[in-house]
Amino acid sequence: MFPVLPDKPDADSLERAILDFWDREDIFAKVRARNAGGPTFSFTDGPVTANKVLGVHTAWGRTLKDAFQRYKAMRGFDQRYQNGFDCQGLWIEVGVEKELGLNSKRDIEEYGLEAFAAKCREVVEWSAAELIKGSVRLGQWMDWGKDYYTFSDTNIEYIWKFLRVVHERGWLYLGHRPTEWCPRCGTSISAHELVGNYVERSDPSLYVRFPLLDRPGEAVVIWTTTPWTLPANVAAAVRPDAEYGRLADGDWIAVQRGAGETFTQVLPGTELVGWRYSGPFDYLAPGSGVEHRVVGWDEVSMDDGTGIVHIAPGCGAEDFDLGKAQDLPVLAPVDESGRFYPEYGWLAGQSTADVADEIINDLRQRSLLVRAGHITHRYPECWRCHTPLIFRISDDWFISVDQVREPMREANAGVEWTPAYMGSRMDDWLVNMSDWNISRRRYYGLPLPFYPCECGHLNVIGSRAELAERATTPLTGLKELRRPWIDAVRIRCAECDREVQRIAEVGDVWLDAGIVPFSTLGWENDTFVEEGYATGAAKGLTTADLPDHGYWTKWFPADWVSEMREQIRLWFYSQLFMSVTLTGRAPYRKVLGYERMLDEQGREMHGSWGNMISADEAFAAMGADVMRWQYSAQPPNQNLLFGFGPGKEIQRKLLTLWNSVSFLAGYANTSDFTPSIADLDAMTAEGDPWPGMQPLDRWLLARTARLIEDATRGYEQYRTVNVLRAFESYLDDLSNWYIRRSRRRFWNSDEAALRTLWTCLVQSIRVIAPVTPFLAEHLWRSLVVAVCPDAPQSIFLAGWPEAGTIDDELVSSVAAVRKVVDLGRRARSNVKLKNRQPLRTLIVEGADGIEGHLGEIADELRVKQVSQERIETAGLRVRPNFPVLAPRLVSAMPLVKKALDAGEFRELDGGRFEVLGHVLEPDEVIVERLEKAGWAVTSDGGVTVALETTLDDELRREGRVYELIHLVNTRRKEAGLGLSDRIVLWLPASDSDLLGYRDWIAAEVLATSVDLGPTDQVSFERA
């Protein structure tokens, strides 16, 4: 017996029961054992930051990874399932600072670096446990417990090895330049961390007068939105080829920026070059020693401001470059926390964010302020703490990219990106990438192994073993390869033998993640080390091994990786950089990227807006399968609008599948039908797989084979959206065509129909299993395991279904039939005729392949006769389908539209039209056929149907019979009658004329008798 399904599934209890089943029966281990030794499919998991619980954003990526790994497992591929956690850097530090109430680097140092490190590790441990719990609830299969943690000493050593290679090639250098700086975090920010981190903000907009020393009463006027940089001013830049004019008050601005102004003198920019002026803060010590002058610069913009640019080389990258070219002095006014140095007098100790008003008032009192206001513009902020960034001079460690740029582009050209435009974005990034700033002035991160010596030699350590060998004292106190413990380790300089100390900086977190394809796979490691990855801070959190180099050779590069689009400049980039540097190859063959997640109204999700959804909320409200469907149904080139509304629509779709299974189970139990697991293989055999088959059965088998083929193609192309589109179309065919048209056969316990439906339902849930593993597993156990003793206990142990030979002609002909039926229903709807009302005639034009199915069409549309012939109508109205036609016709579009509106066209076969020498295809036009009286006409894609709408008494009586049958069967269901329960039916006297249809009515409602009753209502009782 098949288990009886409830009316609708309780997703939460169903999914938890399946989780228990997988765990109890060790299904994942059995899947891996089944595939061991098979063809390999290599996947590298991008590490998730261990500072949070699972969110719906993170669940998106985890779903896609799991779906494709499940698909490959069902295909028999041997795989690695190693989950990863990002464990260091500002992501972790800032959260810990907030938790501890720390507000600066000084606070951290006073708290103690060892205690701070311990707290950071606690956060990672807590978050990793929460993320694993959430991922398991999502249905993700991973080798939990053997996860990689990027703060592992092993991972750190591999990065040291990479940095040693970079140094040996001469790419590593200490740069002295202005860099984007977060004053709250006290560290520089890399270019790849800036992309996407610009926000709209309001800042002061100042026009400031710089008095000219050699032209009394005159001044150049500059514009700035960063008042704090004015004390660092050393020059004013003009564009040499522009004209500048003096206003009546003696102020000089660009003529182009002075629309409507009257100028008393006009000079070319070249004439202004060399003019000396009094700096805005020369009364402060740093500016007093600077000779301020006007310089020429071709990059001066005439789009805003005054056409004269304030130059502070210590506060801006472009200013710094210009300063180098012009040999200008550099004033660096602020420290790491963005506060002015003591030599800046009354500004000393104040933050760049707090001095604007005081600077404005000071300039106003000294008559240097022309005017002040505010401007709203895009400005960079720290990606982690959201503090507005500043530029400041800093000594940072960089890796030069010039030598690796073209090799990286060549490697990227060989990667298959989905969507393809993301590969182009990677190439654009590589073309424009600047040198990689790898150092951060922070605490909980990768310790850069750089030991500079006063003799000029830079010592770069490549491993813990080398560190031990060169250290001046034993490493007995080195608990982990991180601060503060490593700060105490000193080594001997390789050149002069002096004792040297490591720099204080830690590394960019993308070094941590980018090395993963090497550190987790044992690149250049001589011997396998059990739990060799569980080192340093990772010890006790994982039992991950360190494989040997042969293992790396087997699994590198990854066949496939997947993350959201922003990772192009982050994880995908850092992996590519490090891999090309070390091996000359890309670390991945194929990449699936995807866009952003928004709420269902298209807004960003924010807790303060009340539209943030936690994963736990989503699990409780819709279940993991519905979430996974939302993620998987999303085209990767579009933003995902995630929410409970779309979730309910998906629940409705899945309920159709559930009801189809329930329908089969009910009739199978009534008929004592028992399937065989061999039926699944039999569907691919030549000829009919079992006796008694009808054309509709053959069609469903062919349609199922097409589903398997389409879904397989979708998975192979890493397009789950195509898989789900194919499945939705198939489910509509199965439920709204096969089941509905075969109901009488099920009532009659037709074994061929039951076996066909069972086989096709089972094959379809196998296809959808990677996306909805819980529902698929539950239905497999209900449909297969419960009735087939020799069936695999899990759908994921059953392998992937084979499509076999597809009867394309049969599939196409039924698709054409369904289109005709759909058009017929639309025609009925247009004239408000229910489908239960029989009609006399349907005429079809332009539909190929329906010749053998006219009886089905007549039955579906309740018409007495169907014919294929040319439809005579009162005329045609043809309009252009602009989205399709306009891109092709371009400039000819207006004339073609005018001709169509005037009826100046010729109708061709196949739904095509000729107008002004252009042949328009069916999808390029919208055709409205003007109806004759008594007919309803509908067209689409070259197919036209015409329904005769005239009713006679016979048709009206038959319509009443259909209404009666519908009413009685509805009441049977409401009364809880079983599928085979018989009834006695009584009709009111007003329906006495329907007794002539007694046998028909009795057959449809399972009545033993149909007679007139004592009341004016339809009534029945169990026979």
Short mmCIF file of C-alpha atoms in Angstrom, two decimals, residues 297-731:
data_model
loop_
_atom_site.label_atom_id
_atom_site.label_comp_id
_atom_site.label_asym_id
_atom_site.label_seq_id
_atom_site.Cartn_x
_atom_site.Cartn_y
_atom_site.Cartn_z
CA TRP A 297 47.64 70.42 -14.58
CA ASP A 298 45.86 69.05 -17.65
CA GLU A 299 43.41 67.07 -15.49
CA VAL A 300 41.70 70.10 -13.94
CA SER A 301 37.96 69.67 -14.51
CA MET A 302 35.65 72.36 -15.78
CA ASP A 303 32.52 70.46 -14.78
CA ASP A 304 32.31 71.78 -11.22
CA GLY A 305 33.96 74.17 -8.79
CA THR A 306 35.93 77.18 -9.99
CA GLY A 307 38.32 75.54 -12.45
CA ILE A 308 41.12 76.01 -9.88
CA VAL A 309 41.93 72.95 -7.77
CA HIS A 310 43.26 72.95 -4.22
CA ILE A 311 46.28 70.59 -4.10
CA ALA A 312 47.22 68.70 -0.91
CA PRO A 313 49.60 65.84 -1.85
CA GLY A 314 49.36 64.37 1.64
CA CYS A 315 45.58 63.96 1.36
CA GLY A 316 44.84 62.57 -2.09
CA ALA A 317 46.23 60.10 -4.61
CA GLU A 318 45.97 62.39 -7.65
CA ASP A 319 47.38 65.29 -5.65
CA PHE A 320 50.27 63.09 -4.56
CA ASP A 321 51.08 62.07 -8.14
CA LEU A 322 50.93 65.68 -9.28
CA GLY A 323 53.14 66.65 -6.35
CA LYS A 324 55.78 64.12 -7.40
CA ALA A 325 55.72 65.42 -10.95
CA GLN A 326 55.94 69.07 -9.80
CA ASP A 327 58.33 68.46 -6.89
CA LEU A 328 55.82 69.81 -4.38
CA PRO A 329 56.21 69.44 -0.62
CA VAL A 330 53.95 66.95 1.18
CA LEU A 331 52.07 67.83 4.38
CA ALA A 332 50.50 64.88 6.22
CA PRO A 333 48.15 66.48 8.76
CA VAL A 334 46.44 63.53 10.51
CA ASP A 335 47.43 60.37 12.36
CA GLU A 336 46.02 56.82 12.04
CA SER A 337 42.83 57.77 13.84
CA GLY A 338 42.22 60.75 11.58
CA ARG A 339 43.19 63.30 14.22
CA PHE A 340 45.44 66.29 13.58
CA TYR A 341 49.03 66.13 14.74
CA PRO A 342 50.16 68.49 17.57
CA GLU A 343 51.98 70.86 15.19
CA TYR A 344 48.64 71.91 13.73
CA GLY A 345 47.93 74.17 16.69
CA TRP A 346 44.27 74.63 17.58
CA LEU A 347 43.36 71.72 15.30
CA ALA A 348 45.57 69.28 17.21
CA GLY A 349 43.78 66.16 18.41
CA GLN A 350 40.57 66.95 16.54
CA SER A 351 39.05 64.49 14.08
CA THR A 352 38.70 65.21 10.38
CA ALA A 353 34.98 64.50 10.82
CA ASP A 354 34.56 67.21 13.48
CA VAL A 355 36.55 70.23 12.30
CA ALA A 356 34.52 71.43 9.30
CA ASP A 357 32.50 74.08 11.14
CA GLU A 358 35.53 75.45 12.98
CA ILE A 359 37.56 75.67 9.78
CA ILE A 360 34.69 77.43 8.00
CA ASN A 361 34.35 79.97 10.84
CA ASP A 362 38.11 80.56 10.89
CA LEU A 363 38.18 81.19 7.12
CA ARG A 364 35.17 83.51 7.40
CA GLN A 365 36.80 85.58 10.16
CA ARG A 366 39.90 86.05 8.01
CA SER A 367 37.79 86.99 4.94
CA LEU A 368 39.01 83.95 3.02
CA LEU A 369 35.60 82.29 2.70
CA VAL A 370 33.75 83.22 -0.46
CA ARG A 371 30.72 81.09 0.33
CA ALA A 372 29.81 77.84 2.07
CA GLY A 373 27.03 75.35 1.54
CA HIS A 374 26.48 71.61 1.24
CA ILE A 375 26.68 69.09 -1.56
CA THR A 376 25.22 65.59 -1.86
CA HIS A 377 27.61 63.26 -3.65
CA ARG A 378 28.91 59.70 -3.67
CA TYR A 379 31.71 59.14 -1.21
CA PRO A 380 33.64 56.01 -0.17
CA GLU A 381 33.10 54.42 3.21
CA CYS A 382 34.72 51.55 5.09
CA TRP A 383 33.18 48.31 3.90
CA ARG A 384 32.99 47.00 7.46
CA CYS A 385 32.30 49.84 9.90
CA HIS A 386 30.80 52.33 7.37
CA THR A 387 33.02 55.22 8.49
CA PRO A 388 33.71 57.77 5.71
CA LEU A 389 37.21 57.19 4.37
CA ILE A 390 39.98 59.75 4.14
CA PHE A 391 43.24 59.81 2.22
CA ARG A 392 46.44 59.91 4.21
CA ILE A 393 50.09 59.24 3.57
CA SER A 394 50.99 55.75 4.69
CA ASP A 395 53.79 53.24 4.31
CA ASP A 396 52.04 50.09 3.11
CA TRP A 397 53.22 46.83 1.61
CA PHE A 398 52.26 46.21 -2.00
CA ILE A 399 52.54 43.47 -4.59
CA SER A 400 53.27 44.88 -8.03
CA VAL A 401 50.79 43.57 -10.63
CA ASP A 402 52.52 44.55 -13.86
CA GLN A 403 54.27 41.20 -14.35
CA VAL A 404 51.19 39.10 -13.62
CA ARG A 405 48.48 41.21 -15.32
CA GLU A 406 48.66 39.62 -18.78
CA PRO A 407 49.14 36.03 -17.52
CA MET A 408 46.04 36.53 -15.37
CA ARG A 409 44.07 37.82 -18.36
CA GLU A 410 45.15 34.83 -20.42
CA ALA A 411 44.16 32.44 -17.64
CA ASN A 412 40.80 34.16 -17.21
CA ALA A 413 40.13 33.89 -20.96
CA GLY A 414 40.10 30.11 -20.56
CA VAL A 415 37.50 30.16 -17.78
CA GLU A 416 33.84 29.53 -18.64
CA TRP A 417 31.82 32.18 -16.82
CA THR A 418 28.07 32.03 -16.24
CA PRO A 419 26.72 34.59 -16.98
CA ALA A 420 29.34 35.36 -19.64
CA TYR A 421 29.44 39.10 -18.88
CA MET A 422 30.98 38.38 -15.50
CA GLY A 423 34.06 37.03 -17.27
CA SER A 424 34.28 40.33 -19.13
CA ARG A 425 34.00 42.18 -15.83
CA MET A 426 36.88 40.15 -14.48
CA ASP A 427 38.94 41.08 -17.53
CA ASP A 428 38.04 44.76 -17.07
CA TRP A 429 39.15 44.52 -13.45
CA LEU A 430 42.45 42.92 -14.46
CA VAL A 431 43.10 45.56 -17.12
CA ASN A 432 42.64 48.36 -14.58
CA MET A 433 43.84 46.72 -11.36
CA SER A 434 46.35 48.66 -9.33
CA ASP A 435 49.13 47.20 -7.19
CA TRP A 436 47.72 45.03 -4.39
CA ASN A 437 47.91 46.71 -0.99
CA ILE A 438 48.32 43.67 1.26
CA SER A 439 49.05 45.24 4.65
CA ARG A 440 46.65 46.31 7.38
CA ARG A 441 47.53 48.02 10.64
CA ARG A 442 45.35 45.77 12.71
CA TYR A 443 45.60 42.84 15.10
CA TYR A 444 43.56 39.71 14.41
CA GLY A 445 44.87 38.70 11.04
CA LEU A 446 47.53 36.98 9.02
CA PRO A 447 50.95 38.11 10.37
CA LEU A 448 52.99 39.33 7.43
CA PRO A 449 56.35 37.49 7.65
CA PHE A 450 58.46 40.54 6.80
CA TYR A 451 61.58 41.28 8.86
CA PRO A 452 63.29 44.40 7.44
CA CYS A 453 66.86 45.02 8.60
CA GLU A 454 68.65 48.35 8.95
CA CYS A 455 71.24 47.00 6.54
CA GLY A 456 68.57 47.29 3.82
CA HIS A 457 67.81 43.61 3.44
CA LEU A 458 64.19 42.42 3.67
CA ASN A 459 63.90 38.99 5.25
CA VAL A 460 60.73 37.15 4.20
CA ILE A 461 59.99 33.95 6.10
CA GLY A 462 58.34 31.16 4.11
CA SER A 463 57.30 28.65 6.79
CA ARG A 464 57.11 27.94 10.49
CA ALA A 465 60.08 25.59 10.13
CA GLU A 466 62.18 28.39 8.66
CA LEU A 467 61.00 30.72 11.41
CA ALA A 468 62.15 28.20 14.03
CA GLU A 469 65.48 27.78 12.29
CA ARG A 470 66.22 31.50 12.11
CA ALA A 471 64.66 32.63 15.40
CA THR A 472 67.05 33.92 18.04
CA THR A 473 65.16 32.02 20.76
CA PRO A 474 63.07 28.81 20.74
CA LEU A 475 59.43 29.09 19.64
CA THR A 476 58.12 27.56 22.86
CA GLY A 477 55.80 30.54 23.49
CA LEU A 478 54.44 30.68 19.95
CA LYS A 479 50.89 29.47 20.62
CA GLU A 480 49.64 30.48 17.17
CA LEU A 481 51.12 32.15 14.11
CA ARG A 482 49.51 35.46 14.99
CA ARG A 483 49.72 38.48 17.17
CA PRO A 484 50.61 38.91 19.96
CA TRP A 485 52.67 35.73 20.18
CA ILE A 486 54.57 36.15 16.93
CA ASP A 487 55.47 39.75 17.82
CA ALA A 488 57.91 38.39 20.37
CA VAL A 489 59.80 36.27 17.81
CA ARG A 490 62.99 37.81 16.42
CA ILE A 491 65.24 36.35 13.76
CA ARG A 492 68.75 36.83 12.40
CA CYS A 493 69.12 38.86 9.22
CA ALA A 494 70.30 36.63 6.38
CA GLU A 495 72.66 39.36 5.14
CA CYS A 496 74.27 40.87 8.23
CA ASP A 497 73.24 38.55 11.08
CA ARG A 498 71.64 41.38 13.08
CA GLU A 499 68.64 40.55 15.22
CA VAL A 500 65.53 41.88 13.48
CA GLN A 501 61.88 42.17 14.39
CA ARG A 502 58.76 41.50 12.32
CA ILE A 503 56.70 44.44 11.08
CA ALA A 504 53.51 44.99 13.07
CA GLU A 505 51.12 44.84 10.12
CA VAL A 506 48.79 41.95 9.30
CA GLY A 507 47.68 40.89 5.83
CA ASP A 508 44.67 41.54 3.63
CA VAL A 509 41.96 38.94 4.38
CA TRP A 510 41.76 38.05 0.69
CA LEU A 511 45.19 36.48 1.00
CA ASP A 512 43.57 34.13 3.55
CA ALA A 513 40.82 33.07 1.15
CA GLY A 514 42.81 33.16 -2.06
CA ILE A 515 45.30 30.51 -0.94
CA VAL A 516 42.60 27.93 -0.17
CA PRO A 517 43.03 25.91 -3.43
CA PHE A 518 46.60 25.23 -2.27
CA SER A 519 46.43 25.00 1.51
CA THR A 520 43.43 22.65 1.65
CA LEU A 521 44.69 20.31 -1.09
CA GLY A 522 48.30 19.89 0.07
CA TRP A 523 50.17 21.65 -2.74
CA GLU A 524 53.89 20.74 -2.63
CA ASN A 525 53.36 18.86 0.64
CA ASP A 526 55.48 15.70 0.73
CA THR A 527 53.40 13.51 3.02
CA PHE A 528 49.80 13.21 4.13
CA VAL A 529 49.30 14.61 7.66
CA GLU A 530 46.25 13.47 9.59
CA GLU A 531 44.49 16.54 11.01
CA GLY A 532 47.32 18.55 9.51
CA TYR A 533 45.03 21.47 8.77
CA ALA A 534 43.77 21.59 12.36
CA THR A 535 46.63 23.78 13.54
CA GLY A 536 46.98 27.02 15.44
CA ALA A 537 43.64 28.69 16.16
CA ALA A 538 41.84 25.98 14.14
CA LYS A 539 42.91 23.22 16.50
CA GLY A 540 39.88 21.80 18.28
CA LEU A 541 37.46 23.25 15.71
CA THR A 542 38.17 20.84 12.85
CA THR A 543 39.79 17.51 12.11
CA ALA A 544 40.69 18.47 8.55
CA ASP A 545 43.73 16.68 7.16
CA LEU A 546 46.64 18.10 5.19
CA PRO A 547 46.86 15.98 2.02
CA ASP A 548 49.98 15.40 -0.05
CA HIS A 549 50.86 16.88 -3.43
CA GLY A 550 49.39 13.93 -5.32
CA TYR A 551 46.00 14.79 -3.86
CA TRP A 552 46.38 18.39 -5.04
CA THR A 553 47.20 17.12 -8.53
CA LYS A 554 43.98 15.08 -8.53
CA TRP A 555 41.67 17.88 -7.44
CA PHE A 556 43.26 21.06 -8.84
CA PRO A 557 41.98 23.13 -10.54
CA ALA A 558 38.36 23.20 -9.40
CA ASP A 559 35.91 22.15 -12.07
CA TRP A 560 33.46 24.69 -10.72
CA VAL A 561 33.12 27.47 -8.14
CA SER A 562 30.24 29.80 -7.35
CA GLU A 563 29.76 33.06 -5.45
CA MET A 564 27.92 36.36 -5.96
CA ARG A 565 29.11 38.93 -8.51
CA GLU A 566 31.00 41.15 -6.06
CA GLN A 567 33.46 38.30 -5.54
CA ILE A 568 34.86 38.97 -9.03
CA ARG A 569 37.15 41.59 -7.47
CA LEU A 570 37.54 39.72 -4.19
CA TRP A 571 37.70 35.92 -3.85
CA PHE A 572 37.70 35.06 -7.56
CA TYR A 573 40.40 37.69 -8.07
CA SER A 574 42.62 36.73 -5.13
CA GLN A 575 42.43 33.04 -6.08
CA LEU A 576 43.32 33.86 -9.68
CA PHE A 577 46.20 36.13 -8.65
CA MET A 578 47.75 33.60 -6.29
CA SER A 579 47.19 30.62 -8.58
CA VAL A 580 48.64 32.25 -11.68
CA THR A 581 51.60 33.41 -9.59
CA LEU A 582 52.28 29.93 -8.21
CA THR A 583 51.30 27.68 -11.13
CA GLY A 584 50.60 29.83 -14.18
CA ARG A 585 47.03 28.44 -14.27
CA ALA A 586 43.55 29.55 -13.26
CA PRO A 587 42.33 27.81 -10.07
CA TYR A 588 38.90 27.10 -11.58
CA ARG A 589 37.52 25.94 -14.93
CA LYS A 590 33.95 27.19 -14.62
CA VAL A 591 32.38 29.92 -12.51
CA LEU A 592 28.73 30.60 -11.68
CA GLY A 593 28.12 34.13 -10.47
CA TYR A 594 24.84 35.70 -9.45
CA GLU A 595 23.57 39.17 -8.67
CA ARG A 596 22.21 40.73 -5.48
CA MET A 597 19.32 39.82 -3.19
CA LEU A 598 16.64 42.43 -2.46
CA ASP A 599 13.28 42.17 -0.75
CA GLU A 600 10.22 41.29 -2.81
CA GLN A 601 9.55 45.00 -3.47
CA GLY A 602 13.06 45.48 -4.83
CA ARG A 603 14.53 47.28 -1.80
CA GLU A 604 17.70 46.54 0.10
CA MET A 605 17.11 44.44 3.20
CA HIS A 606 17.82 46.32 6.43
CA GLY A 607 16.93 45.50 10.00
CA SER A 608 15.96 49.13 10.64
CA TRP A 609 13.49 49.01 7.73
CA GLY A 610 11.78 45.93 9.12
CA ASN A 611 12.27 43.94 5.89
CA MET A 612 15.23 41.80 6.91
CA ILE A 613 14.40 38.07 6.92
CA SER A 614 16.48 35.66 8.97
CA ALA A 615 17.04 32.15 7.71
CA ASP A 616 15.23 30.75 10.76
CA GLU A 617 12.17 32.89 9.97
CA ALA A 618 12.21 31.64 6.39
CA PHE A 619 12.60 28.00 7.46
CA ALA A 620 9.61 28.33 9.79
CA ALA A 621 7.37 30.21 7.35
CA MET A 622 8.06 28.44 4.06
CA GLY A 623 10.53 25.61 4.58
CA ALA A 624 13.96 24.99 3.11
CA ASP A 625 12.71 23.53 -0.17
CA VAL A 626 10.69 26.65 -0.99
CA MET A 627 13.68 28.82 -0.15
CA ARG A 628 15.88 26.65 -2.37
CA TRP A 629 13.32 26.92 -5.18
CA GLN A 630 13.35 30.75 -4.92
CA TYR A 631 17.12 30.76 -5.15
CA SER A 632 17.31 28.22 -7.95
CA ALA A 633 14.54 29.76 -10.07
CA GLN A 634 16.41 33.07 -10.25
CA PRO A 635 18.22 33.93 -13.51
CA PRO A 636 21.79 34.63 -12.35
CA ASN A 637 21.98 37.87 -14.33
CA GLN A 638 19.10 39.46 -12.39
CA ASN A 639 18.65 40.57 -8.79
CA LEU A 640 16.65 38.14 -6.66
CA LEU A 641 13.52 39.63 -5.06
CA PHE A 642 13.22 37.30 -2.07
CA GLY A 643 10.26 37.15 0.25
CA PHE A 644 7.26 35.37 1.70
CA GLY A 645 4.97 36.40 -1.18
CA PRO A 646 7.03 34.58 -3.82
CA GLY A 647 7.36 31.74 -1.32
CA LYS A 648 3.59 31.25 -1.22
CA GLU A 649 3.46 31.07 -5.02
CA ILE A 650 6.13 28.36 -4.96
CA GLN A 651 4.19 26.46 -2.30
CA ARG A 652 1.22 26.52 -4.67
CA LYS A 653 3.34 25.05 -7.47
CA LEU A 654 4.74 22.32 -5.27
CA LEU A 655 1.23 21.55 -4.03
CA THR A 656 0.37 20.57 -7.62
CA LEU A 657 3.12 17.95 -7.48
CA TRP A 658 1.97 16.83 -4.02
CA ASN A 659 -1.64 16.50 -5.22
CA SER A 660 -0.56 14.53 -8.27
CA VAL A 661 1.26 12.04 -6.06
CA SER A 662 -1.70 11.90 -3.68
CA PHE A 663 -4.03 11.29 -6.64
CA LEU A 664 -1.91 8.37 -7.81
CA ALA A 665 -1.61 6.89 -4.32
CA GLY A 666 -5.37 7.00 -3.80
CA TYR A 667 -6.26 5.24 -7.04
CA ALA A 668 -3.31 2.82 -6.79
CA ASN A 669 -4.49 1.68 -3.35
CA THR A 670 -8.08 1.32 -4.56
CA SER A 671 -6.85 -0.74 -7.53
CA ASP A 672 -4.34 -2.85 -5.56
CA PHE A 673 -1.67 -1.62 -7.96
CA THR A 674 1.96 -2.46 -7.15
CA PRO A 675 4.76 -1.03 -9.30
CA SER A 676 8.24 -2.44 -9.82
CA ILE A 677 11.55 -0.61 -9.61
CA ALA A 678 12.28 -2.18 -12.99
CA ASP A 679 9.55 0.01 -14.52
CA LEU A 680 11.92 2.97 -14.28
CA ASP A 681 14.42 1.31 -16.61
CA ALA A 682 11.70 -0.14 -18.82
CA MET A 683 10.57 3.34 -19.95
CA THR A 684 13.78 3.70 -21.99
CA ALA A 685 13.27 0.44 -23.89
CA GLU A 686 12.13 0.27 -27.50
CA GLY A 687 8.40 -0.21 -27.97
CA ASP A 688 5.75 -0.24 -25.26
CA PRO A 689 7.30 -1.01 -21.86
CA TRP A 690 4.10 -2.66 -20.57
CA PRO A 691 0.82 -3.92 -22.06
CA GLY A 692 -2.36 -1.88 -22.51
CA MET A 693 -0.64 1.39 -23.29
CA GLN A 694 -2.57 4.12 -25.05
CA PRO A 695 -1.24 7.06 -27.11
CA LEU A 696 -1.51 9.38 -24.10
CA ASP A 697 0.72 7.03 -22.08
CA ARG A 698 3.32 7.01 -24.84
CA TRP A 699 3.19 10.78 -24.93
CA LEU A 700 3.76 11.12 -21.17
CA LEU A 701 6.74 8.78 -21.33
CA ALA A 702 8.18 10.85 -24.19
CA ARG A 703 7.39 14.07 -22.33
CA THR A 704 9.16 12.72 -19.24
CA ALA A 705 12.18 11.80 -21.34
CA ARG A 706 12.20 15.36 -22.66
CA LEU A 707 12.09 16.68 -19.07
CA ILE A 708 15.10 14.53 -18.14
CA GLU A 709 16.97 15.76 -21.21
CA ASP A 710 16.11 19.44 -20.60
CA ALA A 711 16.89 19.25 -16.88
CA THR A 712 20.19 17.49 -17.50
CA ARG A 713 21.16 20.21 -19.94
CA GLY A 714 20.19 22.88 -17.39
CA TYR A 715 22.30 21.31 -14.65
CA GLU A 716 25.25 20.83 -17.00
CA GLN A 717 25.05 24.50 -17.97
CA TYR A 718 24.80 25.53 -14.28
CA ARG A 719 21.39 27.05 -14.92
CA THR A 720 18.97 25.83 -12.27
CA VAL A 721 16.52 28.41 -13.62
CA ASN A 722 16.29 26.34 -16.81
CA VAL A 723 15.78 23.16 -14.79
CA LEU A 724 12.84 24.67 -12.94
CA ARG A 725 11.31 26.17 -16.05
CA ALA A 726 11.41 22.73 -17.67
CA PHE A 727 9.93 21.14 -14.54
CA GLU A 728 7.10 23.67 -14.21
CA SER A 729 6.13 23.17 -17.85
CA TYR A 730 6.25 19.40 -17.39
CA LEU A 731 4.19 19.49 -14.19
#
